[in-house]
Tab-separated table of C-alpha atoms in Angstrom:
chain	number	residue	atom	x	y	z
A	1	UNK	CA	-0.415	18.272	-42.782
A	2	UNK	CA	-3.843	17.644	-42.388
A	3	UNK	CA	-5.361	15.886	-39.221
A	4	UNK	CA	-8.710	14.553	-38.497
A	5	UNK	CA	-9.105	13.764	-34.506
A	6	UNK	CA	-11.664	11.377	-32.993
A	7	UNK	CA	-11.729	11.940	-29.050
A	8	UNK	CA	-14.838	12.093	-26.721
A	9	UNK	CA	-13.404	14.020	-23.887
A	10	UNK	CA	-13.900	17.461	-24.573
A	11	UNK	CA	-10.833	18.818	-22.609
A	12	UNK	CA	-8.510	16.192	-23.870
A	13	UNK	CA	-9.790	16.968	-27.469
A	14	UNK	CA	-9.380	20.489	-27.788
A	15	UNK	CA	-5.709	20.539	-26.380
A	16	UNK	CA	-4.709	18.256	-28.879
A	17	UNK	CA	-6.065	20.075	-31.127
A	18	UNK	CA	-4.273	22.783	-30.142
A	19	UNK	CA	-1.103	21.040	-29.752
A	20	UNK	CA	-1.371	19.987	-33.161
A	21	UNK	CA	-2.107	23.462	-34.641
A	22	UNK	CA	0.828	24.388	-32.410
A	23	UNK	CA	3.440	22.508	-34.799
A	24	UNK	CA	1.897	23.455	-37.881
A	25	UNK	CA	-1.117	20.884	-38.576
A	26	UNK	CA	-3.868	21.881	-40.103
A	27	UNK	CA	-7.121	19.871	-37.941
A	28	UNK	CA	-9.862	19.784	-40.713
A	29	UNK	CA	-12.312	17.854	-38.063
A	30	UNK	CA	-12.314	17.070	-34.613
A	31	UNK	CA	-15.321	14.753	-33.695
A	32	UNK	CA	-16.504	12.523	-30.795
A	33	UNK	CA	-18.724	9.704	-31.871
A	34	UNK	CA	-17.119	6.586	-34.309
A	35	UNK	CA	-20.101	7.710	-37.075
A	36	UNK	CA	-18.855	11.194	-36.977
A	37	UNK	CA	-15.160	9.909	-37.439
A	38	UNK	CA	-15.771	7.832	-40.215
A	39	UNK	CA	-17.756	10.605	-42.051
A	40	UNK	CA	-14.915	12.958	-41.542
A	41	UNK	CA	-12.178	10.422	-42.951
A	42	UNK	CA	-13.881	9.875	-46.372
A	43	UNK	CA	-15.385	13.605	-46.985
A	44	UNK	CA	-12.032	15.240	-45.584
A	45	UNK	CA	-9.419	12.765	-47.007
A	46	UNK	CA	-6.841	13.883	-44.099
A	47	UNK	CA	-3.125	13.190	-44.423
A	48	UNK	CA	-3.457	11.217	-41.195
A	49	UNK	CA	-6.352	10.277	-38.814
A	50	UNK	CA	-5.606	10.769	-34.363
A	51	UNK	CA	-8.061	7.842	-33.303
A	52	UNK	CA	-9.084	6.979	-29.915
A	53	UNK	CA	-10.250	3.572	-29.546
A	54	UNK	CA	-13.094	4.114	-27.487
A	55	UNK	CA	-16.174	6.571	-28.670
A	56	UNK	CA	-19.694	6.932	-28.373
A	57	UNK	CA	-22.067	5.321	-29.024
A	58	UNK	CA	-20.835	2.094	-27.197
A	59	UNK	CA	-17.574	2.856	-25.891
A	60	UNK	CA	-16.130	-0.308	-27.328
A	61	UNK	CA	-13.400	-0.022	-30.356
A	62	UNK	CA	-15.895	2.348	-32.306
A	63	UNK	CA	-12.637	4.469	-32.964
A	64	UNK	CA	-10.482	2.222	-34.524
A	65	UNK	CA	-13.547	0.190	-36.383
A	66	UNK	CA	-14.309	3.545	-38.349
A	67	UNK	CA	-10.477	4.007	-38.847
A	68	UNK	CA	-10.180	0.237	-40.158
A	69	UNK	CA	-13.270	1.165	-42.441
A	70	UNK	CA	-11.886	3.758	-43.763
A	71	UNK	CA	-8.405	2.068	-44.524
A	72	UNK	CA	-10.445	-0.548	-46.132
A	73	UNK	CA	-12.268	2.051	-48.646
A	74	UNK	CA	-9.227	3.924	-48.937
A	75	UNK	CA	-5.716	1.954	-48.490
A	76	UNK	CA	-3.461	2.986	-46.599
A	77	UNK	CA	-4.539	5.988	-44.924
A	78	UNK	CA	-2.323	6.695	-41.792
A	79	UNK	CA	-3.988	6.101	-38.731
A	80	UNK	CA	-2.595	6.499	-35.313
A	81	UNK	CA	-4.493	5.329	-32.462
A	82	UNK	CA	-4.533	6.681	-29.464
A	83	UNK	CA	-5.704	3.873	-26.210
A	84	UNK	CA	-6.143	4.074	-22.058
A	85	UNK	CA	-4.792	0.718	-22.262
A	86	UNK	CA	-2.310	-1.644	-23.703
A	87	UNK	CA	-4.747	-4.113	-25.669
A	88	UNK	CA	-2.514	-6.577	-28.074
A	89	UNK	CA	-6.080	-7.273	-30.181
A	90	UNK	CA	-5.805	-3.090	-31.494
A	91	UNK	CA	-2.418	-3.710	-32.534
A	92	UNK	CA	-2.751	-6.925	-34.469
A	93	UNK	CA	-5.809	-5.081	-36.462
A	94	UNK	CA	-3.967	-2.348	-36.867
A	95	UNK	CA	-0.800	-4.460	-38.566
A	96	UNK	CA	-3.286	-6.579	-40.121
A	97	UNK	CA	-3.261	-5.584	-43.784
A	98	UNK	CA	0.219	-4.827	-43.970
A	99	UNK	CA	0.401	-1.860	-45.773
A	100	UNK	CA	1.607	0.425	-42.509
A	101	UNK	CA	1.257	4.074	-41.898
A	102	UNK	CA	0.041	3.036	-38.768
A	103	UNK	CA	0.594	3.406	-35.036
A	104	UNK	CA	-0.586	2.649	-31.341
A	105	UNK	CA	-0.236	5.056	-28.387
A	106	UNK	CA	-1.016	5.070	-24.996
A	107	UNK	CA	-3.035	8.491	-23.950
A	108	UNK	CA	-0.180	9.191	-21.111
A	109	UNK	CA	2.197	10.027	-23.987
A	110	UNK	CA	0.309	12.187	-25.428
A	111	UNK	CA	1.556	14.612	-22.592
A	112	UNK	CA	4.558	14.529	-24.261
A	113	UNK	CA	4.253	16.658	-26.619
A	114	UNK	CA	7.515	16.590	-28.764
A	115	UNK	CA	6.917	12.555	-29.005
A	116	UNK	CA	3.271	12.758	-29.812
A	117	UNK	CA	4.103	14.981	-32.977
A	118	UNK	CA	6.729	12.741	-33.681
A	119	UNK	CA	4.531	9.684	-33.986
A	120	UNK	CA	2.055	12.027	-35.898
A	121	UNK	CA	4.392	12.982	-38.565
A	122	UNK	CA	5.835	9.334	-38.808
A	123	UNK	CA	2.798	8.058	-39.218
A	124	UNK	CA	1.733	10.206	-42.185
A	125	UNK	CA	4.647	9.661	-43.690
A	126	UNK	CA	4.167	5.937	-44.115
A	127	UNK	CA	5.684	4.834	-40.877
A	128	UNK	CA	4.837	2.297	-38.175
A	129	UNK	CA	5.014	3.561	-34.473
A	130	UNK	CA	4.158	1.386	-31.676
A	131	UNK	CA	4.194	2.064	-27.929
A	132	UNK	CA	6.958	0.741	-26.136
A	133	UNK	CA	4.658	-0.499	-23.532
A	134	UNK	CA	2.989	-2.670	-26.209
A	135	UNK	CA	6.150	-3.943	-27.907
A	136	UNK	CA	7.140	-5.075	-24.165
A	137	UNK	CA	3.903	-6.660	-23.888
A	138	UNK	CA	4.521	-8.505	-27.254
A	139	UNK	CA	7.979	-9.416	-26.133
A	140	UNK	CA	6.554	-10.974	-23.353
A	141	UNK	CA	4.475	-13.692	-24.784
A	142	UNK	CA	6.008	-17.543	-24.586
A	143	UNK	CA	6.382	-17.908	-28.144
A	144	UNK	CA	7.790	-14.703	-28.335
A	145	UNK	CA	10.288	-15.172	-25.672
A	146	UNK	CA	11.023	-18.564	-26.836
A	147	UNK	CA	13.229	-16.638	-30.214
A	148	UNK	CA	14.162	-13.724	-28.432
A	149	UNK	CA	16.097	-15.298	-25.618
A	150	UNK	CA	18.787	-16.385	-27.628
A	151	UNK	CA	19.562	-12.411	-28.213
A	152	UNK	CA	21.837	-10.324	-26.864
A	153	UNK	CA	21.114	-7.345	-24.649
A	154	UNK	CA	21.854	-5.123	-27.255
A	155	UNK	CA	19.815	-6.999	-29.622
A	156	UNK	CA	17.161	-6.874	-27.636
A	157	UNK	CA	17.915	-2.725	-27.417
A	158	UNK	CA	17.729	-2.864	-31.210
A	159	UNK	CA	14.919	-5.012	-31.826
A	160	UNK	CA	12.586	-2.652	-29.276
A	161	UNK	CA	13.767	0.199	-31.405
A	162	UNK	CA	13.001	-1.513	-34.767
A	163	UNK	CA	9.688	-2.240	-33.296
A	164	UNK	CA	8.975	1.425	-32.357
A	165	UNK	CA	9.620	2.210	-36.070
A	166	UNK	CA	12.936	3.858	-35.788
A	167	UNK	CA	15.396	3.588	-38.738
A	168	UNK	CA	18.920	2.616	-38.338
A	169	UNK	CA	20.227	6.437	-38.156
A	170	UNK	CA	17.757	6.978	-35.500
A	171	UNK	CA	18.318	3.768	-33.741
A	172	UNK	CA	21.577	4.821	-33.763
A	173	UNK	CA	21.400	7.815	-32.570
A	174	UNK	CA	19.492	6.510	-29.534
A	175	UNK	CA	22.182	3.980	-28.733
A	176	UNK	CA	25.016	6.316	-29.715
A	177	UNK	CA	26.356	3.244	-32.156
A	178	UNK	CA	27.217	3.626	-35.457
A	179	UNK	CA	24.997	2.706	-38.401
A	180	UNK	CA	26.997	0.067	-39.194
A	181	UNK	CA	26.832	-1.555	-35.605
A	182	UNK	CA	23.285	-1.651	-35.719
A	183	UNK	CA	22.840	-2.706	-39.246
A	184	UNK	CA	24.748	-5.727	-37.685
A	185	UNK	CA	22.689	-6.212	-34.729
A	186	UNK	CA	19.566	-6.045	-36.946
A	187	UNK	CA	21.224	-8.976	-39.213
A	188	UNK	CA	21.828	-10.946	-36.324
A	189	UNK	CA	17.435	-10.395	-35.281
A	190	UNK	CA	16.795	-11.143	-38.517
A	191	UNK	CA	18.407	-14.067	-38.051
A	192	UNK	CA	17.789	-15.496	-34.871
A	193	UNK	CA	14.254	-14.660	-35.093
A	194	UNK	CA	14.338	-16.619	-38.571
A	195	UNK	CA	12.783	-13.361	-40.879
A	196	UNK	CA	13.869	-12.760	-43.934
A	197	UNK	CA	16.031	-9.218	-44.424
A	198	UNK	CA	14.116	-6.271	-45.841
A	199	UNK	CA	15.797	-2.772	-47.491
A	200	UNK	CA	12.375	-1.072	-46.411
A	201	UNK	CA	12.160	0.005	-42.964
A	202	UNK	CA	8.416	-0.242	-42.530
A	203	UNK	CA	8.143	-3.637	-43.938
A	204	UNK	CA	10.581	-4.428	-41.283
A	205	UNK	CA	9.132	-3.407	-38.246
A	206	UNK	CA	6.251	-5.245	-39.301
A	207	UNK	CA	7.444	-8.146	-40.471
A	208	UNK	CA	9.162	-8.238	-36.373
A	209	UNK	CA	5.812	-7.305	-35.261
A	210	UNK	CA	3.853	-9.973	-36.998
A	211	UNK	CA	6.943	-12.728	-36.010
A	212	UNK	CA	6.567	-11.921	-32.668
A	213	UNK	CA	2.828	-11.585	-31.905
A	214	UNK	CA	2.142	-15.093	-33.729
């Protein structure tokens, strides 16, 4: 798998780097400046881009502007973006075009090393991660709240899971239900929240995503 990573903090930077080359990715750039990261995602064509948010020159969102660019001359090119803090406006551009093979991290997990490959490799494989902290946050929000009270507690188990990008076997797995259980939870979400069913796990968590941060 080939990575291209955008972080300014040298340190920070080169152990992810190594972290990465650790579990078998191959890092074919590692920059720290949005101009630089944008460069590196159309000459390199990675199989998924490690974005922090903020980068010279401005410290702003120069990160995930040159990752949106980039998804906008070529579609659907993972991105996962990595953040200090939980900031709802990254994730709804992030989920804005639909297409997924996205994600949205906060830096402390990245200390976990076993779930920040994880979200990698989901990523690049078409998949839609989201930090719990952010789903929470989403969760959280009157309109949001004013659907999702009517679930139950294991819904609400389910539908942070679903959100996180997590099929049914892994949801599962997590919950220590069987498939079938949960496939019945996620009908009843579906249908309290008022969405329409979907076969494809991706369009899924983003279709909950999008419902809930409306």
């Amino acid at each position: 798998m080939r990575v291209v990573l955008a972080e300014d903090l040298f340190l920070l930077r080169d152990g992810l780097v190594r972290t990465l080359q650790d579990h078998g990715c191959e890092v074919v750039a590692a920059v720290d400046n949005g101009p630089a990261l944008l460069r590196a995602l159309l000459d390199d064509a990675p199989d998924v881009a490690v974005v922090d948010v903020r980068l010279p020159p401005t410290f702003t969102d120069e990160g995930l502007q040159a990752a949106l660019e980039a998804r906008r001359r070529h579609p659907g090119l993972p991105v996962l973006v990595l953040s200090q803090y939980v900031e709802q406006l990254y994730a709804n551009e992030l989920l804005a075009d639909g297409a997924g093979a996205v994600g949205y991290l906060l830096k402390d997990r990245v200390t976990d090393t076993g779930q920040f490959v994880d979200a990698v490799r989901r990523v690049a494989a078409g998949g839609t991660v989201m930090d719990p902290q952010v789903i929470a946050k989403l969760l959280a929000r009157g309109d949001a709240r004013g659907l999702t009270d009517g679930l139950t507690a294991r819904e609400h188990d389910v539908l942070e899971l679903m959100a996180e990008g997590r099929s049914n076997a892994a949801i599962a797995g997590v919950l220590h239900i069987s498939e079938s259980a949960v496939a019945k939870h996620t009908a009843g979400i579906f249908t309290k929240l008022r969405i329409g069913p979907s076969p494809d796990d991706n369009r899924r968590v983003l279709a909950v995503l999008a419902h809930l941060k409306r």
